[in-house]
Coordinates of C-alpha atoms in Angstrom, one line a residue:
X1 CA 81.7 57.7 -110.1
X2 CA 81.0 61.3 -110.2
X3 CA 83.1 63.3 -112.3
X4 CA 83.7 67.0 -113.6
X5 CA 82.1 68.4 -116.9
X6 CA 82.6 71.4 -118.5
X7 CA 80.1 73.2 -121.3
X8 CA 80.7 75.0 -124.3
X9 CA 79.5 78.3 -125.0
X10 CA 78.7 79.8 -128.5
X11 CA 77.0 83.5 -127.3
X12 CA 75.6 86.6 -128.9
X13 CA 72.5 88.6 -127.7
X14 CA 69.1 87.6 -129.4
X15 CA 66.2 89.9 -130.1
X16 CA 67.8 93.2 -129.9
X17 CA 67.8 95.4 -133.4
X18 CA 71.4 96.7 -132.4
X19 CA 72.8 93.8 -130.9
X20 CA 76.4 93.9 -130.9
X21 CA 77.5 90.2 -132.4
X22 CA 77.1 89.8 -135.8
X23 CA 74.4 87.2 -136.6
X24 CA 75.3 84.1 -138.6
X25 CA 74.2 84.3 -142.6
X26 CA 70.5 83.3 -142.7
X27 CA 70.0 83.8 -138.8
X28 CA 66.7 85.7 -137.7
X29 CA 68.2 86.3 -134.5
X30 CA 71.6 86.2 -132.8
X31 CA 71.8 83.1 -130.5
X32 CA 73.5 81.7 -127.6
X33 CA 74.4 77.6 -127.7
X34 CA 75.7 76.0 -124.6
X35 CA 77.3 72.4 -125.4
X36 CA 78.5 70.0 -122.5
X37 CA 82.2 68.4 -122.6
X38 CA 81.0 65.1 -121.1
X39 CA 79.3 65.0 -117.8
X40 CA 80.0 62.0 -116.0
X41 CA 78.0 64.2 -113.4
X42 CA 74.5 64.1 -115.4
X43 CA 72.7 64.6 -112.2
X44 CA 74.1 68.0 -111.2
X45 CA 74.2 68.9 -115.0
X46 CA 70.5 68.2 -115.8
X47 CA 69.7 69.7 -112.0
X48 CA 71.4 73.4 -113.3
X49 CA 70.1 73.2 -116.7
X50 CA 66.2 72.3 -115.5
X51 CA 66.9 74.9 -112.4
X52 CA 67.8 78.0 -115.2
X53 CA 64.6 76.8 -117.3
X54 CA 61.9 76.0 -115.2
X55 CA 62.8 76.8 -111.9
X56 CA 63.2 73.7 -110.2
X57 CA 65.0 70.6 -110.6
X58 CA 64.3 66.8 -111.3
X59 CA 65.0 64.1 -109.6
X60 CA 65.5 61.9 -111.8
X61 CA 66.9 62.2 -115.3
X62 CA 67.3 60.0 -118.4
X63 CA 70.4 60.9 -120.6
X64 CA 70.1 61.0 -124.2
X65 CA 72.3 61.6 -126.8
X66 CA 71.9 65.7 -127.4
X67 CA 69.0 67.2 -124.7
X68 CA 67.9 71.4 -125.6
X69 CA 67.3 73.3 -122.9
X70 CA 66.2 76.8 -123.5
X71 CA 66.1 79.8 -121.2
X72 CA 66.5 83.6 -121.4
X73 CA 69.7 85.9 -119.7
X74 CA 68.6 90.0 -119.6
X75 CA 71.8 92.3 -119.4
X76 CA 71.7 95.5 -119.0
X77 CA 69.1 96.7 -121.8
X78 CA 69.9 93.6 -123.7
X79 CA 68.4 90.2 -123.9
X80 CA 69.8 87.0 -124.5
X81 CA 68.1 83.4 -125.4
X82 CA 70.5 80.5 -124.0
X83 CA 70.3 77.0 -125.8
X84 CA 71.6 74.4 -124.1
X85 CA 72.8 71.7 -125.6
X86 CA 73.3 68.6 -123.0
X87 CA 75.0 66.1 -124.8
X88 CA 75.8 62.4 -123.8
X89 CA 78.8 61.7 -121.3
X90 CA 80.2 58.5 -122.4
X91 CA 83.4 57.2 -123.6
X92 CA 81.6 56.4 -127.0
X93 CA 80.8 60.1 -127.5
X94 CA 84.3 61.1 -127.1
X95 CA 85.1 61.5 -130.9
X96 CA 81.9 63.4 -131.8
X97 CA 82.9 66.4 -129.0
X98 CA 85.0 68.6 -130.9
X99 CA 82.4 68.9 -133.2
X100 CA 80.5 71.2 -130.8
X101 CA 84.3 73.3 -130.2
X102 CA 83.7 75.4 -133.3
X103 CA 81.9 78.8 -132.8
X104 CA 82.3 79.0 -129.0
X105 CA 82.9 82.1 -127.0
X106 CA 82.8 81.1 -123.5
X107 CA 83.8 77.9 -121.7
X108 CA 82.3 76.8 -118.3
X109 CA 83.9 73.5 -116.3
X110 CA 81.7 72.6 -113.7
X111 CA 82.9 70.0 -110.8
X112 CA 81.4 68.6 -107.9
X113 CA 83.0 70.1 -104.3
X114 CA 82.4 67.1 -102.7
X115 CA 84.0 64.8 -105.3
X116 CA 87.8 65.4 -105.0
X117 CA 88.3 63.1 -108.1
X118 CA 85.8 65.4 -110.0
X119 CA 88.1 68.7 -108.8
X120 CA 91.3 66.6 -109.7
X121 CA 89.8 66.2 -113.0
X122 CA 90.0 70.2 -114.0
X123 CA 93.5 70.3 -113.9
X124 CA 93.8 66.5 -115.6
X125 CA 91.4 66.5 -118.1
X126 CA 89.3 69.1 -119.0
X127 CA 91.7 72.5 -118.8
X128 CA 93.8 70.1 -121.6
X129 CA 91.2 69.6 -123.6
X130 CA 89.7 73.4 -123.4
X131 CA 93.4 74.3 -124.1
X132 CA 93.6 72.2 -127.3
X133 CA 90.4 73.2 -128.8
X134 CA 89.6 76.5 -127.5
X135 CA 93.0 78.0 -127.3
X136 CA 92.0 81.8 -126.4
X137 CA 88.4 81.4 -125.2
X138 CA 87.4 82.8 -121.5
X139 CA 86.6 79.9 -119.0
X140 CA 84.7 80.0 -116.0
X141 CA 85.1 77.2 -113.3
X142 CA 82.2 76.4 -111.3
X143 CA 81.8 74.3 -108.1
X144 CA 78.3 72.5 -108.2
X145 CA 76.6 70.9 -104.5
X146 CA 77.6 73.0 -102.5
X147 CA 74.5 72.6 -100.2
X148 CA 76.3 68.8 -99.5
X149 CA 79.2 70.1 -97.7
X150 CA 77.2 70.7 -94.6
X151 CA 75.5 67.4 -95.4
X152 CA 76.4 64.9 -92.1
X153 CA 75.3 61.9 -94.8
X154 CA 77.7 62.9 -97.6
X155 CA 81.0 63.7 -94.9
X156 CA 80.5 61.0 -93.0
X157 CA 81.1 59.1 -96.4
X158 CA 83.6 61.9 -97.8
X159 CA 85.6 61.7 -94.4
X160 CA 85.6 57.9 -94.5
X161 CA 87.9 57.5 -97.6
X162 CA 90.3 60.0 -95.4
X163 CA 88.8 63.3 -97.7
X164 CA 87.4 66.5 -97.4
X165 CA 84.8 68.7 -99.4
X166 CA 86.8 71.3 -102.0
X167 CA 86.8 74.2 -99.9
X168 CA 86.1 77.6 -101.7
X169 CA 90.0 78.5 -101.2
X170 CA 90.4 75.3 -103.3
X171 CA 88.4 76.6 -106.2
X172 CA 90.0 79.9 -106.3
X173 CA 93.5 78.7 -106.5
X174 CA 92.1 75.7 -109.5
X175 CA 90.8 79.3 -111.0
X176 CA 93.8 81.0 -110.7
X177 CA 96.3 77.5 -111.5
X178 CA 94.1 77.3 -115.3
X179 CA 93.7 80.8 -116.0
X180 CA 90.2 80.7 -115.7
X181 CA 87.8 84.6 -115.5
X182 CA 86.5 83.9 -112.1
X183 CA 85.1 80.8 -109.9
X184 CA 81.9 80.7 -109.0
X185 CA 80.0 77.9 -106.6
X186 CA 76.0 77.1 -106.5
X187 CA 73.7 74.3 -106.0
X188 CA 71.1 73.6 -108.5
X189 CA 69.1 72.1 -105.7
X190 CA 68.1 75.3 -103.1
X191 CA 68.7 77.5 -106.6
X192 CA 71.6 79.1 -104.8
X193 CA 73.6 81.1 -107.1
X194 CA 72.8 79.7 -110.8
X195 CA 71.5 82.3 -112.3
X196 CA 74.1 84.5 -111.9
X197 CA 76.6 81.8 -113.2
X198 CA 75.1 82.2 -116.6
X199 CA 74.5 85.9 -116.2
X200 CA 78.0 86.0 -115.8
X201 CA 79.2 83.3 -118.4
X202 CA 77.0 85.4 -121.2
X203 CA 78.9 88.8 -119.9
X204 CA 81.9 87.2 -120.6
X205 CA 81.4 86.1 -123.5
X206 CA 80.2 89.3 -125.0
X207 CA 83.2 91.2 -123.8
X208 CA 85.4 88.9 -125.3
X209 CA 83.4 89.1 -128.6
X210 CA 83.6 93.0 -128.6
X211 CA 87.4 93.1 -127.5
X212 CA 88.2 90.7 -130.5
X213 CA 86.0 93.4 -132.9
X214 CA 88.0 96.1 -131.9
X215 CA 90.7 94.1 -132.5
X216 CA 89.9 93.0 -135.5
X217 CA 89.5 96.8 -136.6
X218 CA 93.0 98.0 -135.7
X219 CA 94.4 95.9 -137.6
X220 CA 96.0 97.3 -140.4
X221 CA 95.3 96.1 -144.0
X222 CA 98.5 95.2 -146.2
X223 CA 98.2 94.6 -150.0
X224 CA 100.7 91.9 -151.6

């Protein structure tokens, strides 16, 4: 059954001389890593990441343990390299996701808006686990398909189990009920709207690096 997933975000701008993230020890360049929770939904997850690469999706995909993706994000006069990290889904994998928790800087959880269970799983499962691990860290929640909800095929079959697509109202409220930035819908398959998801995920996630800099710097130092 098709469920939510959410990725994990570890951002700083690449290539730039004056970039504003500091670059790990031994780094050439400041990067950007995007690690998956676990995506029940691998085809809507492979769809987005394949869409942002090469502009276009697959039809079919084969999940593997860890997949890269790799694509580039410009803001402003700034350019930023995006790794994505697809990871495998599975109850066997559960154990080895918090090793990808450490580092991040942005979270995004992704559900299907034709999938009710998927939605239900936001509140249920992932916001908990984003909570535990990444106490602090901006989220973004994103409803994937969207081109489905004017599908006759998919509501006849919806509207059969007596439910109905997650309307946009739905999302905003789940955005509002975790505390999330901002919600944000697309479908991977017409290319409607993904871009700008990680556009905005990488903005995010540079603001909240720079407001925990100048944080950082007001705070006083005190000598025991």
């Amino acid at each position: 059954e098709l469920n939510s997933f959410t990725w994990l975000a570890s951002l700083a701008t690449t290539g730039m001389a004056n970039a504003n993230c500091p670059t790990e020890q031994g780094s050439p360049a400041e990067e950007r890593r995007l690690h998956d929770f676990k995506p029940t939904d691998i085809e809507e997850k492979a769809a987005l990441c394949t869409s942002l690469e090469r502009g276009s999706t697959e039809e079919q995909y084969a999940p593997s343990v860890f997949e890269k993706y790799t694509t580039n994000v410009t803001l402003g006069k700034k350019e930023v390299v995006l790794h994505l990290y697809d990871t495998a889904g599975q109850e066997d994998y559960d154990r080895l996701r918090p090793l990808s928790y450490q580092n991040t800087h942005v979270v995004l959880i992704c559900y299907d808006v034709m999938n009710p269970f998927s939605f239900d799983n936001v509140l249920i499962k992932w916001i908990q686990e984003v909570n535990h691990f990444c106490r602090g860290i901006p989220i973004l929640l994103v409803g994937c398909k969207t081109d489905l909800r004017k599908d006759k095929e998919h509501l006849k079959k919806l509207r059969s189990a007596q439910q109905e697509p997650i309307t946009y109202k739905q999302g905003e409220e789940a955005c509002c009920q975790i505390g999330a930035s901002v919600y944000l819908e697309c479908s991977a398959k017409f290319r409607e709207n993904v871009e700008p998801i990680f556009s905005e995920a990488a903005s995010i996630a540079l603001n909240a690096i720079k407001k925990a800099k100048r944080q950082n710097k007001s705070r006083p130092c005190v000598l025991l």
